[in-house]
Coordinates of C-alpha atoms in Angstrom, one line a residue:
M11 CA 92.4 61.7 65.7
A12 CA 94.4 59.4 68.8
K13 CA 92.6 58.1 71.4
W14 CA 92.7 59.4 74.7
G15 CA 95.6 58.2 76.7
E16 CA 97.7 56.9 73.6
G17 CA 99.2 60.3 72.0
D18 CA 102.7 60.3 71.8
P19 CA 104.3 59.6 74.4
R20 CA 107.3 62.8 74.5
W21 CA 104.1 64.4 75.1
I22 CA 102.7 62.6 77.2
V23 CA 103.4 64.7 81.3
E24 CA 104.2 61.7 83.9
E25 CA 104.2 62.2 87.2
R26 CA 107.6 63.3 88.5
P27 CA 109.3 64.7 91.4
D28 CA 110.8 67.9 89.9
G29 CA 108.0 68.0 86.6
T30 CA 110.1 69.3 84.4
N31 CA 111.8 68.2 81.0
V32 CA 109.6 65.3 80.5
N33 CA 110.9 61.7 79.2
N34 CA 114.8 63.6 78.8
W35 CA 113.1 65.1 75.5
H36 CA 114.6 68.8 76.0
W37 CA 118.3 69.7 75.4
V38 CA 119.6 69.8 79.0
E39 CA 123.2 71.3 79.2
K40 CA 125.3 72.0 82.4
N41 CA 128.6 74.1 82.7
A42 CA 131.0 71.7 83.5
T43 CA 134.6 74.4 82.7
N44 CA 134.9 76.0 86.1
W45 CA 135.1 72.4 87.7
S46 CA 137.2 71.3 86.0
K47 CA 139.6 73.8 86.1
D48 CA 139.9 73.2 89.6
R49 CA 139.5 69.6 89.6
L50 CA 142.0 69.3 87.3
K51 CA 144.8 71.7 89.1
E52 CA 143.8 69.2 92.5
L53 CA 144.9 66.1 90.3
L54 CA 148.0 67.5 88.7
T55 CA 149.5 69.8 91.6
G56 CA 152.6 67.6 94.0
V57 CA 152.6 64.7 91.9
V58 CA 155.8 63.0 92.0
V59 CA 157.7 61.3 89.1
E60 CA 160.9 59.2 90.8
D61 CA 162.1 56.0 90.6
D62 CA 166.3 55.1 91.9
K63 CA 168.3 58.4 90.2
F64 CA 165.5 61.3 89.6
F65 CA 162.9 63.1 91.7
C66 CA 160.4 65.1 89.5
E67 CA 157.4 67.2 90.6
L68 CA 154.5 69.2 89.1
K69 CA 155.1 72.1 91.4
E70 CA 152.3 74.4 89.8
V71 CA 149.4 74.2 87.0
T72 CA 150.0 77.5 85.7
S73 CA 147.1 77.9 83.4
I74 CA 144.2 75.8 81.8
E75 CA 142.1 77.4 78.8
G76 CA 139.1 75.2 77.4
E77 CA 135.6 74.3 78.3
A78 CA 133.8 71.1 79.3
S79 CA 130.0 70.6 79.1
A80 CA 127.8 67.7 79.5
N81 CA 124.8 67.4 77.6
N82 CA 121.5 65.3 77.8
R83 CA 119.0 64.5 75.0
K84 CA 116.2 62.0 74.0
A85 CA 118.0 60.4 77.4
K86 CA 121.4 60.5 75.5
L87 CA 124.7 61.1 77.6
I88 CA 127.3 63.8 75.9
F89 CA 130.4 64.9 77.8
F90 CA 132.3 67.5 75.3
Y91 CA 135.5 68.9 76.2
E92 CA 138.8 70.6 75.4
F93 CA 142.2 71.6 77.9
V94 CA 145.1 73.3 77.2
I95 CA 147.0 72.4 80.3
K96 CA 150.2 74.6 81.5
G97 CA 152.6 74.6 84.1
E98 CA 156.3 74.2 86.6
W99 CA 158.2 71.2 87.5
S100 CA 160.9 71.3 89.0
G101 CA 163.4 68.2 90.0
K102 CA 167.2 67.1 91.0
L103 CA 169.3 63.8 90.8
K104 CA 169.5 61.9 93.9
D105 CA 173.1 61.6 94.0
G106 CA 173.6 65.7 93.6
D107 CA 171.9 68.8 94.7
K108 CA 171.6 70.9 91.5
K109 CA 167.7 71.9 91.0
I110 CA 166.2 71.8 87.7
K111 CA 163.0 73.5 86.7
G112 CA 161.2 73.8 83.8
K113 CA 157.6 73.7 82.5
F114 CA 155.0 70.9 80.7
E115 CA 151.7 71.1 78.8
I116 CA 149.2 68.7 78.3
P117 CA 147.7 69.6 74.9
N118 CA 145.4 67.6 73.7
L119 CA 142.8 66.6 76.5
S120 CA 139.5 66.7 74.7
E121 CA 137.0 64.4 74.5
E122 CA 138.5 64.0 70.1
N123 CA 141.5 61.5 72.1
D124 CA 140.6 58.5 74.5
A125 CA 142.9 59.0 77.9
D126 CA 146.3 56.8 76.4
E127 CA 146.4 59.0 73.4
I128 CA 147.0 62.2 76.0
D129 CA 150.0 64.1 74.9
F130 CA 152.5 65.1 78.2
N131 CA 155.5 67.8 76.4
V132 CA 157.9 68.8 79.4
T133 CA 160.9 71.5 78.7
V134 CA 163.8 72.8 80.6
S135 CA 164.5 76.4 82.0
K136 CA 168.0 76.0 81.3
D137 CA 170.3 73.3 79.5
S138 CA 172.7 70.7 81.0
D139 CA 173.7 67.1 80.1
E140 CA 171.6 66.2 84.3
A141 CA 168.5 69.1 83.2
Y142 CA 167.9 66.6 79.8
K143 CA 168.4 63.6 81.2
L144 CA 165.9 65.0 83.8
K145 CA 163.8 66.3 81.4
E146 CA 163.6 62.8 79.2
F147 CA 162.7 61.0 82.2
L148 CA 160.1 63.1 83.0
R149 CA 158.5 63.2 79.6
K150 CA 158.6 58.9 79.7
T151 CA 158.1 58.1 83.2
G152 CA 155.8 60.0 83.9
L153 CA 153.5 60.5 80.9
G154 CA 151.6 57.3 82.3
V155 CA 151.3 59.5 85.6
I156 CA 149.7 61.8 84.0
R157 CA 147.2 59.6 81.9
Q158 CA 145.8 58.1 84.8
K159 CA 145.6 61.7 86.4
M160 CA 143.3 62.3 83.0
S161 CA 141.6 59.4 82.8
E162 CA 140.7 60.1 87.0
Y163 CA 139.5 63.4 85.8
L164 CA 137.5 61.9 83.1
N165 CA 135.7 59.3 85.7
D166 CA 135.4 62.2 87.5
L167 CA 133.3 64.2 85.9
K168 CA 131.1 61.7 84.7
N169 CA 129.5 60.8 88.1
E170 CA 129.8 64.6 88.8
Y171 CA 127.9 66.0 86.1
S172 CA 125.7 62.6 85.5
K173 CA 123.8 63.5 88.4
G174 CA 120.2 65.9 87.9
V175 CA 120.9 65.7 83.7
I176 CA 119.3 62.6 83.4
L177 CA 116.6 62.4 84.8
P178 CA 114.0 59.4 86.0
T179 CA 110.6 58.4 84.7
K180 CA 108.3 56.9 86.3
G181 CA 108.9 53.7 85.6
A182 CA 112.5 54.4 86.6
Q183 CA 111.6 56.0 89.6
Q184 CA 109.8 53.0 90.4
Q185 CA 112.5 50.3 90.0
Q186 CA 114.7 52.8 92.4
Q187 CA 112.6 52.7 95.2
T188 CA 113.1 48.2 94.9
Q189 CA 116.6 49.2 94.4
A190 CA 115.9 51.4 97.8
Q191 CA 115.2 47.8 100.4
I192 CA 118.8 46.5 99.2
N193 CA 121.0 49.4 99.7
S194 CA 121.0 52.8 102.0
A195 CA 120.1 55.8 99.8
T196 CA 123.1 57.1 99.4
N197 CA 124.7 54.4 97.8
K198 CA 121.4 54.0 95.4
A199 CA 122.0 57.3 94.3
R200 CA 125.4 57.1 92.9
E201 CA 124.5 54.2 91.4
E202 CA 121.8 55.4 89.7
M203 CA 124.3 58.5 88.3
N204 CA 126.7 56.2 87.8
K205 CA 124.9 53.0 85.1
M206 CA 125.6 53.5 81.3
V207 CA 122.6 55.3 79.5
I208 CA 121.0 52.8 77.5
D209 CA 118.4 54.2 74.4
S210 CA 115.6 51.6 74.5
K211 CA 115.3 51.7 70.5
A212 CA 118.8 50.4 70.0
S213 CA 119.8 48.7 73.0
K214 CA 123.6 49.6 73.1
P215 CA 125.1 51.8 74.9
L216 CA 125.1 55.9 74.1
G217 CA 127.5 58.5 75.0
V218 CA 130.1 57.1 73.2
K219 CA 132.8 58.9 71.3
I220 CA 131.9 60.7 67.9
H221 CA 135.6 61.5 66.1
T222 CA 135.5 64.9 65.2
K223 CA 137.2 67.7 63.5
K224 CA 137.7 71.1 63.1
I225 CA 137.1 74.1 60.5
V226 CA 139.4 77.4 60.4
G227 CA 138.5 79.9 57.7
K228 CA 138.5 83.1 56.7
E229 CA 136.4 85.4 54.3
E230 CA 136.8 88.5 53.2
F231 CA 133.5 91.0 52.5
K232 CA 133.2 93.9 50.9
C233 CA 130.2 95.7 53.6
R234 CA 131.1 97.6 57.3
A235 CA 131.0 94.7 60.2
E236 CA 127.9 95.8 61.4
D237 CA 126.4 95.1 57.4
L238 CA 128.1 91.5 57.5
Y239 CA 126.8 91.1 61.4
R240 CA 123.1 92.0 60.8
A241 CA 123.3 89.1 57.5
L242 CA 123.7 86.3 60.3
T243 CA 121.5 87.7 63.1
D244 CA 118.7 89.9 61.1
V245 CA 116.1 86.8 59.8
K246 CA 114.7 88.9 57.0
L247 CA 118.6 88.9 55.6
V248 CA 119.1 84.7 56.3
Q249 CA 115.7 84.0 54.5
A250 CA 116.9 86.2 51.5
F251 CA 120.2 85.3 51.2
S252 CA 119.3 81.7 52.0
A253 CA 115.9 81.8 49.2
S254 CA 114.5 79.6 52.2
P255 CA 111.9 80.1 55.7
A256 CA 114.5 81.0 58.7
E257 CA 113.2 81.1 62.5
M258 CA 115.6 82.8 65.1
E259 CA 115.6 84.5 69.2
V260 CA 118.7 86.2 68.0
E261 CA 119.6 86.7 71.9
K262 CA 121.6 84.9 74.4
G263 CA 120.7 81.1 75.0
G264 CA 117.7 81.9 71.9
R265 CA 117.1 78.8 69.2
F266 CA 117.9 79.8 65.5
S267 CA 116.6 77.3 62.7
L268 CA 117.5 78.1 58.9
L269 CA 117.5 75.7 55.5
H270 CA 114.3 74.1 56.4
G271 CA 115.1 73.0 59.6
N272 CA 118.0 71.7 57.8
I273 CA 120.5 73.6 60.4
T274 CA 119.8 74.4 63.9
G275 CA 121.4 76.1 67.1
E276 CA 121.1 78.4 69.6
F277 CA 123.0 81.2 70.2
V278 CA 126.4 81.4 72.7
E279 CA 127.7 85.0 72.8
L280 CA 126.2 88.0 71.4
I281 CA 128.9 90.9 71.2
P282 CA 127.3 93.5 68.1
N283 CA 129.4 93.4 65.4
Q284 CA 132.8 92.0 67.0
K285 CA 131.7 88.2 68.5
L286 CA 129.1 85.4 66.7
V287 CA 129.0 82.5 68.6
Q288 CA 126.7 79.6 67.9
R289 CA 125.9 75.9 69.0
W290 CA 125.0 74.1 65.7
R291 CA 124.5 71.6 64.1
V292 CA 122.7 70.0 60.8
K293 CA 119.8 67.5 60.6
S294 CA 121.9 64.4 59.4
W295 CA 124.5 64.8 62.5
P296 CA 124.1 61.6 65.0
D297 CA 121.0 63.0 67.5
A298 CA 121.8 65.7 69.9
H299 CA 125.3 66.4 68.5
Y300 CA 126.5 69.8 68.2
S301 CA 129.5 71.8 66.8
T302 CA 130.4 75.2 68.5
V303 CA 131.1 77.5 65.6
T304 CA 132.8 81.2 67.1
F305 CA 132.6 83.9 64.3
E306 CA 135.1 87.0 64.6
F307 CA 134.2 89.8 62.5
D308 CA 137.5 92.2 61.6
E309 CA 136.5 95.5 60.2
K310 CA 139.5 96.4 57.8
D311 CA 139.7 99.8 55.4
D312 CA 138.4 98.3 52.3
C313 CA 136.7 95.1 53.5
T314 CA 135.4 92.8 56.3
V315 CA 137.7 89.6 56.9
L316 CA 135.4 87.2 59.2
N317 CA 137.6 84.6 61.1
Y318 CA 135.7 81.7 61.7
T319 CA 136.4 78.5 63.2
Q320 CA 134.4 75.2 63.7
T321 CA 135.2 72.5 66.5
G322 CA 133.2 69.2 67.0
V323 CA 132.3 68.5 63.1
P324 CA 131.6 64.8 62.3
D325 CA 134.6 63.1 60.9
S326 CA 132.3 62.2 58.0
E327 CA 130.8 65.7 57.8
Y328 CA 134.4 67.3 58.1
E329 CA 133.8 68.1 53.7
K330 CA 130.2 68.6 53.2
T331 CA 130.4 70.7 56.2
K332 CA 133.6 72.9 55.0
E333 CA 131.6 73.2 51.9
G334 CA 128.8 74.1 52.6
W335 CA 130.1 77.5 54.4
V336 CA 131.5 78.7 50.9
I337 CA 128.1 77.7 48.8
N338 CA 125.2 78.3 51.2
Y339 CA 127.0 80.7 53.5
W340 CA 129.8 83.2 51.9
N341 CA 129.1 82.7 48.0
R342 CA 125.1 83.1 48.5
M343 CA 125.9 86.3 50.9
K344 CA 128.3 88.3 48.4
Q345 CA 125.9 87.5 45.2
V346 CA 122.6 88.2 47.0
L347 CA 123.2 90.7 49.8
G348 CA 126.2 92.5 47.4
F349 CA 128.9 92.0 49.3
G350 CA 131.0 90.7 46.5
S351 CA 131.4 94.6 45.5
S352 CA 132.9 97.3 47.3
I353 CA 131.0 99.9 49.3
F354 CA 133.5 102.1 50.4

């Protein structure tokens, strides 16, 4: 037994201004989707790209599809974001009066891509020589402007959502008090929020980009959607087909642990017999990195089709994870639960 005061530091409650999330050990997540959409519209609407011959303006952002979040666990700060942005533009040749209109798209704003890897697609409403010249000018010259705006968004995202995610420990609080003697309270707080999160053991920056891939699959089961949904949410059925202990809190925000703790995660969305969304990870993955798995149930006359996608799978784990769904989930469910034989 450890002596008094010599226990695992993860479980020692320090003096904290808020008294929560000691040593930043627990997972903290902030939804940054709505803020991101508003900020992206602000950055893109009204952007002008011009030179001596051409004038173009991004008139409106018509749609932004995707999501963003800021996450912390064990003092590691990681941002996840993935957006497809669409909008409308107009422009003209400066020596003419004819106005050209068209659409633009930014298809790959994601943590998987650096700012200088972002694409900018441009189309015109009606083809003509003038329209083609203007489109090509906006596409080529505007690309650098768009990448700069997206870089500005990423900096703003990190500055805005670092606040309150990485919380100060007792030692860090004392350090802040010393810094306050030099800077004003406002500047000090801003500097602390903008600091790179450092792992005290590894002594290297954390929150670095993890290259990931997306799994898209479809599987047919000889059962009803209700039965298939239960197979993924009923702990007894999960233990049956996986032949291993499982723990599940089947509710939004509820946690789960499968295959002796090798697979863990959280329920994000539950629509019985229709849709199931999970934050999902394998124990061997980088610390605190989760993928997002979406299951959609489509009941047919003679079977139920399960469409599933998994985003955020580390590159090095892609093949193993893709194969794991088939071997450890689908084949086992068909064999043990009888979903490989028709019951209709």
